[in-house]
Each structure stands twice: as C-alpha cells, then as structure tokens.
Tab-separated table of C-alpha atoms in Angstrom:
chain	number	residue	atom	x	y	z
O	1	VAL	CA	-8.343	-17.638	-34.704
O	2	LEU	CA	-9.640	-17.032	-31.195
O	3	THR	CA	-12.418	-14.791	-32.512
O	4	ASN	CA	-13.608	-17.004	-35.381
O	5	SER	CA	-17.094	-18.460	-34.861
O	6	PHE	CA	-16.219	-21.411	-37.130
O	7	TYR	CA	-14.519	-23.093	-34.169
O	8	TYR	CA	-17.773	-23.343	-32.194
O	9	GLY	CA	-19.798	-24.522	-35.186
O	10	GLU	CA	-21.059	-21.408	-36.973
O	11	PHE	CA	-19.850	-19.315	-39.885
O	12	GLU	CA	-20.956	-16.292	-41.831
O	13	TRP	CA	-21.977	-16.647	-45.470
O	14	ASN	CA	-23.345	-13.758	-47.515
O	15	GLY	CA	-24.136	-11.824	-44.362
O	16	GLU	CA	-26.017	-14.722	-42.711
O	17	VAL	CA	-24.866	-16.755	-39.712
O	18	ILE	CA	-25.106	-20.437	-40.604
O	19	LYS	CA	-24.810	-23.412	-38.273
O	20	GLY	CA	-22.190	-25.690	-39.774
O	21	LEU	CA	-22.502	-29.428	-40.227
O	22	HIS	CA	-18.952	-29.879	-38.913
O	23	GLU	CA	-18.229	-30.941	-35.353
O	24	PRO	CA	-17.285	-27.834	-33.333
O	25	LEU	CA	-13.750	-27.784	-31.951
O	26	ILE	CA	-14.795	-25.813	-28.867
O	27	SER	CA	-18.044	-25.052	-27.070
O	28	ARG	CA	-19.826	-21.738	-27.510
O	29	SER	CA	-19.384	-21.033	-23.789
O	30	LEU	CA	-15.591	-21.508	-24.033
O	31	PHE	CA	-15.497	-19.269	-27.112
O	32	ASP	CA	-17.474	-16.570	-25.279
O	33	ALA	CA	-15.211	-16.827	-22.223
O	34	VAL	CA	-12.056	-16.452	-24.353
O	35	TYR	CA	-13.641	-13.584	-26.261
O	36	ASP	CA	-14.488	-11.792	-22.992
O	37	VAL	CA	-10.888	-12.144	-21.787
O	38	LEU	CA	-9.545	-10.855	-25.092
O	39	LYS	CA	-11.989	-7.961	-25.040
O	40	LYS	CA	-10.825	-6.978	-21.550
O	41	ASN	CA	-7.237	-6.959	-22.834
O	42	GLY	CA	-8.205	-4.902	-25.888
O	43	GLN	CA	-7.605	-7.782	-28.306
O	44	GLY	CA	-11.188	-8.872	-28.906
O	45	ARG	CA	-11.804	-6.742	-31.936
O	46	VAL	CA	-12.923	-8.745	-34.915
O	47	LYS	CA	-11.346	-7.527	-38.135
O	48	THR	CA	-13.674	-7.107	-41.038
O	49	PHE	CA	-12.445	-6.648	-44.553
O	50	LYS	CA	-14.172	-5.080	-47.485
O	51	HIS	CA	-12.690	-7.673	-49.855
O	52	GLU	CA	-11.717	-11.314	-49.514
O	53	PHE	CA	-8.412	-12.446	-51.007
O	54	ALA	CA	-7.898	-16.152	-51.603
O	55	PHE	CA	-4.095	-16.208	-51.416
O	56	THR	CA	-3.300	-13.669	-48.683
O	57	GLY	CA	-0.816	-15.237	-46.272
O	58	LEU	CA	-0.134	-18.155	-48.626
O	59	VAL	CA	1.984	-16.588	-51.366
O	60	ARG	CA	5.566	-15.356	-50.889
O	61	CYS	CA	7.835	-13.269	-53.065
O	62	GLY	CA	10.290	-15.310	-55.093
O	63	CYS	CA	12.963	-12.605	-54.793
O	64	CYS	CA	12.981	-11.624	-51.141
O	65	GLY	CA	10.695	-14.168	-49.450
O	66	SER	CA	8.304	-11.581	-48.030
O	67	ALA	CA	4.598	-12.219	-47.946
O	68	PHE	CA	2.413	-11.019	-50.781
O	69	THR	CA	-0.305	-8.518	-50.083
O	70	ALA	CA	-3.429	-7.983	-52.140
O	71	GLU	CA	-5.418	-5.007	-53.304
O	72	VAL	CA	-8.352	-4.261	-55.560
O	73	LYS	CA	-7.889	-2.123	-58.666
O	74	LYS	CA	-10.797	-0.368	-60.376
O	75	GLU	CA	-13.132	-1.833	-57.710
O	76	ARG	CA	-13.035	-5.171	-59.515
O	77	TYR	CA	-9.620	-6.678	-60.202
O	78	LYS	CA	-7.609	-8.346	-57.447
O	79	TYR	CA	-3.829	-8.047	-57.662
O	80	TYR	CA	-1.063	-9.409	-55.458
O	81	HIS	CA	2.442	-8.029	-54.988
O	82	CYS	CA	5.355	-8.216	-52.581
O	83	ALA	CA	4.603	-6.409	-49.335
O	84	ARG	CA	8.006	-4.717	-49.430
O	85	SER	CA	8.437	-1.460	-51.265
O	86	LYS	CA	9.935	-1.325	-54.752
O	87	SER	CA	13.192	-0.017	-53.288
O	88	GLU	CA	13.437	-2.988	-50.896
O	89	CYS	CA	12.540	-5.720	-53.429
O	90	SER	CA	14.084	-5.513	-56.869
O	91	GLY	CA	11.842	-8.198	-58.376
O	92	ARG	CA	8.511	-6.739	-57.278
O	93	GLN	CA	5.740	-7.547	-59.761
O	94	ASN	CA	1.946	-7.479	-59.742
O	95	PHE	CA	0.047	-10.710	-60.333
O	96	SER	CA	-3.681	-11.018	-60.895
O	97	GLU	CA	-5.555	-13.481	-58.724
O	98	GLU	CA	-6.328	-15.520	-61.847
O	99	LYS	CA	-2.604	-15.673	-62.722
O	100	ILE	CA	-1.676	-16.903	-59.251
O	101	GLU	CA	-4.474	-19.473	-59.386
O	102	GLN	CA	-3.197	-20.742	-62.760
O	103	MET	CA	0.387	-20.876	-61.452
O	104	LEU	CA	-0.799	-22.927	-58.483
O	105	LYS	CA	-2.724	-25.317	-60.749
O	106	ASP	CA	0.310	-25.740	-63.008
O	107	SER	CA	2.540	-26.435	-60.012
O	108	LEU	CA	0.149	-29.050	-58.652
O	109	LYS	CA	-0.076	-30.758	-62.052
O	110	ALA	CA	3.707	-31.007	-62.139
O	111	ILE	CA	3.780	-33.014	-58.919
O	112	GLN	CA	3.902	-36.683	-59.752
O	113	LEU	CA	4.749	-39.643	-57.599
O	114	ASN	CA	6.824	-42.424	-59.013
O	115	ASP	CA	5.475	-45.975	-58.694
O	116	LYS	CA	7.777	-46.851	-55.799
O	117	ILE	CA	6.583	-43.940	-53.666
O	118	SER	CA	2.976	-44.420	-54.741
O	119	ASN	CA	3.023	-48.114	-53.757
O	120	TRP	CA	4.752	-47.306	-50.482
O	121	LEU	CA	2.055	-44.719	-49.671
O	122	LYS	CA	-0.724	-47.177	-50.505
O	123	GLU	CA	0.802	-49.890	-48.310
O	124	SER	CA	1.407	-47.431	-45.482
O	125	LEU	CA	-2.205	-46.274	-45.643
O	126	LYS	CA	-3.453	-49.876	-45.647
O	127	GLU	CA	-1.251	-50.724	-42.668
O	128	SER	CA	-2.254	-47.570	-40.830
O	129	THR	CA	-5.928	-48.256	-41.508
O	130	ALA	CA	-5.544	-51.844	-40.308
O	131	ASN	CA	-3.873	-50.603	-37.119
O	132	ILE	CA	-6.641	-48.093	-36.518
O	133	VAL	CA	-9.335	-50.713	-37.107
O	134	ALA	CA	-7.597	-53.142	-34.738
O	135	GLU	CA	-7.322	-50.459	-32.060
O	136	GLN	CA	-10.992	-49.518	-32.488
O	137	GLU	CA	-12.031	-53.180	-32.236
O	138	LYS	CA	-9.966	-53.523	-29.064
O	139	ILE	CA	-11.631	-50.443	-27.560
O	140	LEU	CA	-15.063	-51.689	-28.620
O	141	SER	CA	-14.512	-55.093	-27.029
O	142	THR	CA	-13.392	-53.399	-23.795
O	143	ILE	CA	-16.524	-51.244	-23.801
O	144	VAL	CA	-18.770	-54.255	-24.496
O	145	ALA	CA	-17.107	-56.227	-21.693
O	146	GLU	CA	-17.578	-53.315	-19.280
O	147	GLU	CA	-21.222	-52.957	-20.336
O	148	ASN	CA	-21.798	-56.685	-19.724
O	149	ARG	CA	-20.119	-56.447	-16.319
O	150	LEU	CA	-22.341	-53.513	-15.337
O	151	GLN	CA	-25.486	-55.287	-16.561
O	152	GLN	CA	-24.587	-58.338	-14.438
O	153	LYS	CA	-23.952	-56.065	-11.447
O	154	ARG	CA	-27.348	-54.387	-11.925
O	155	ALA	CA	-29.048	-57.786	-12.252
O	156	ARG	CA	-27.406	-58.997	-9.009
O	157	ALA	CA	-28.390	-55.743	-7.284
O	158	TYR	CA	-31.973	-56.171	-8.515
O	159	ASP	CA	-32.061	-59.695	-7.140
O	160	ASP	CA	-30.568	-58.488	-3.846
O	161	ARG	CA	-33.208	-55.731	-3.666
O	162	LEU	CA	-36.036	-58.194	-4.314
O	163	GLU	CA	-34.706	-60.479	-1.564
O	164	GLY	CA	-34.372	-57.530	0.840
O	165	ILE	CA	-30.590	-57.831	1.142
O	166	ILE	CA	-30.082	-54.167	0.134
O	167	THR	CA	-32.188	-51.026	0.561
O	168	VAL	CA	-33.861	-49.007	-2.180
O	169	THR	CA	-31.232	-46.271	-1.730
O	170	GLN	CA	-28.397	-48.769	-2.100
O	171	TYR	CA	-30.036	-50.224	-5.196
O	172	GLN	CA	-30.403	-46.771	-6.756
O	173	GLN	CA	-26.725	-45.994	-6.077
O	174	ILE	CA	-25.649	-49.259	-7.696
O	175	SER	CA	-27.970	-48.718	-10.668
O	176	GLU	CA	-26.507	-45.319	-11.443
C-alpha cells in the first residue's frame, strides 16, 4: 500500500503511467518521503508480478479457511487452489478463474433483501442524506457569514485608510 502510486494520483496501465481523475489521498512529496524511509529500512522494494490474478487475497478455502493462491498453467489458464499442501488440506481442489467468477456471480444473485429491510435502507439513506445536506447548509451559511464579516472589515479599513486613520501597512495587514 505504501508503495502504490495510485494513492498520489497516478497508476500504471499497459506499461504507461497515467494521471488518474480521482482525488489523490496523499501528496507526491509525502509518498516520496515514505518511500525513502522504507527504502532505507529495506522495505521499499516494489513487487512486480508476471501475471495479475483477480481473486488473490479474496478467496478462502472452504475446508481449512486458508487463502487461495493462483498460478498459470500452460502459459494461459489461471487456476486457484488452497495455499496449504494436499497433506494439510483434505479438500484441496483447483478452480479456474472463470469458475470462481461464476461462483461469485451466483452468490451475489442469491442475495435478496426483503421489503422490510429494503424500505428501512431507503429511509435510512434519505435521512442520512437529509442530515448531510443540513450540515452542509449550516457550514455554508457560516462561511457566507464569515465572508460578509471580512468584507465589511475590509470596507471599514479602506474607509479608515482614505481618511488617514490607519497607515498603508496597517491596511495591507487587515486586507490579508
């Protein structure tokens, strides 16, 4: 995570570095500083993999609960299996990436919300949205009031400067 350029707004796609449209979570300078510290401690190496596996770290063995690992067979087919050896996991099987994807789709289709829960979720979202809007309006009105107060202060300072009550330096300090 600490060595992933996505967090400062860039990512790699087909060998090219692309500036993302997303808002970066950290600045590039913070990323570089963290990377330098990690590099000094010997942890700054960025792992590169020959193959990308969609479900690595997400799928667990139904028999023993260990994570699944993935490998490529015949330079083309991606298979997943329990990371434990056959002697440690009696139910160890190989699953193609397509099979796991279909199993995930089937599981998601099976999830249904009854009307009571669905209505509760809708009402909760409406209430939450209303609360957020009210809070944003409150913040906005505070900002507008502060802006008006500062504009009045600048106008008074301008008048005081024109009448010679304050110096140019004092006016500039107030105007900032």
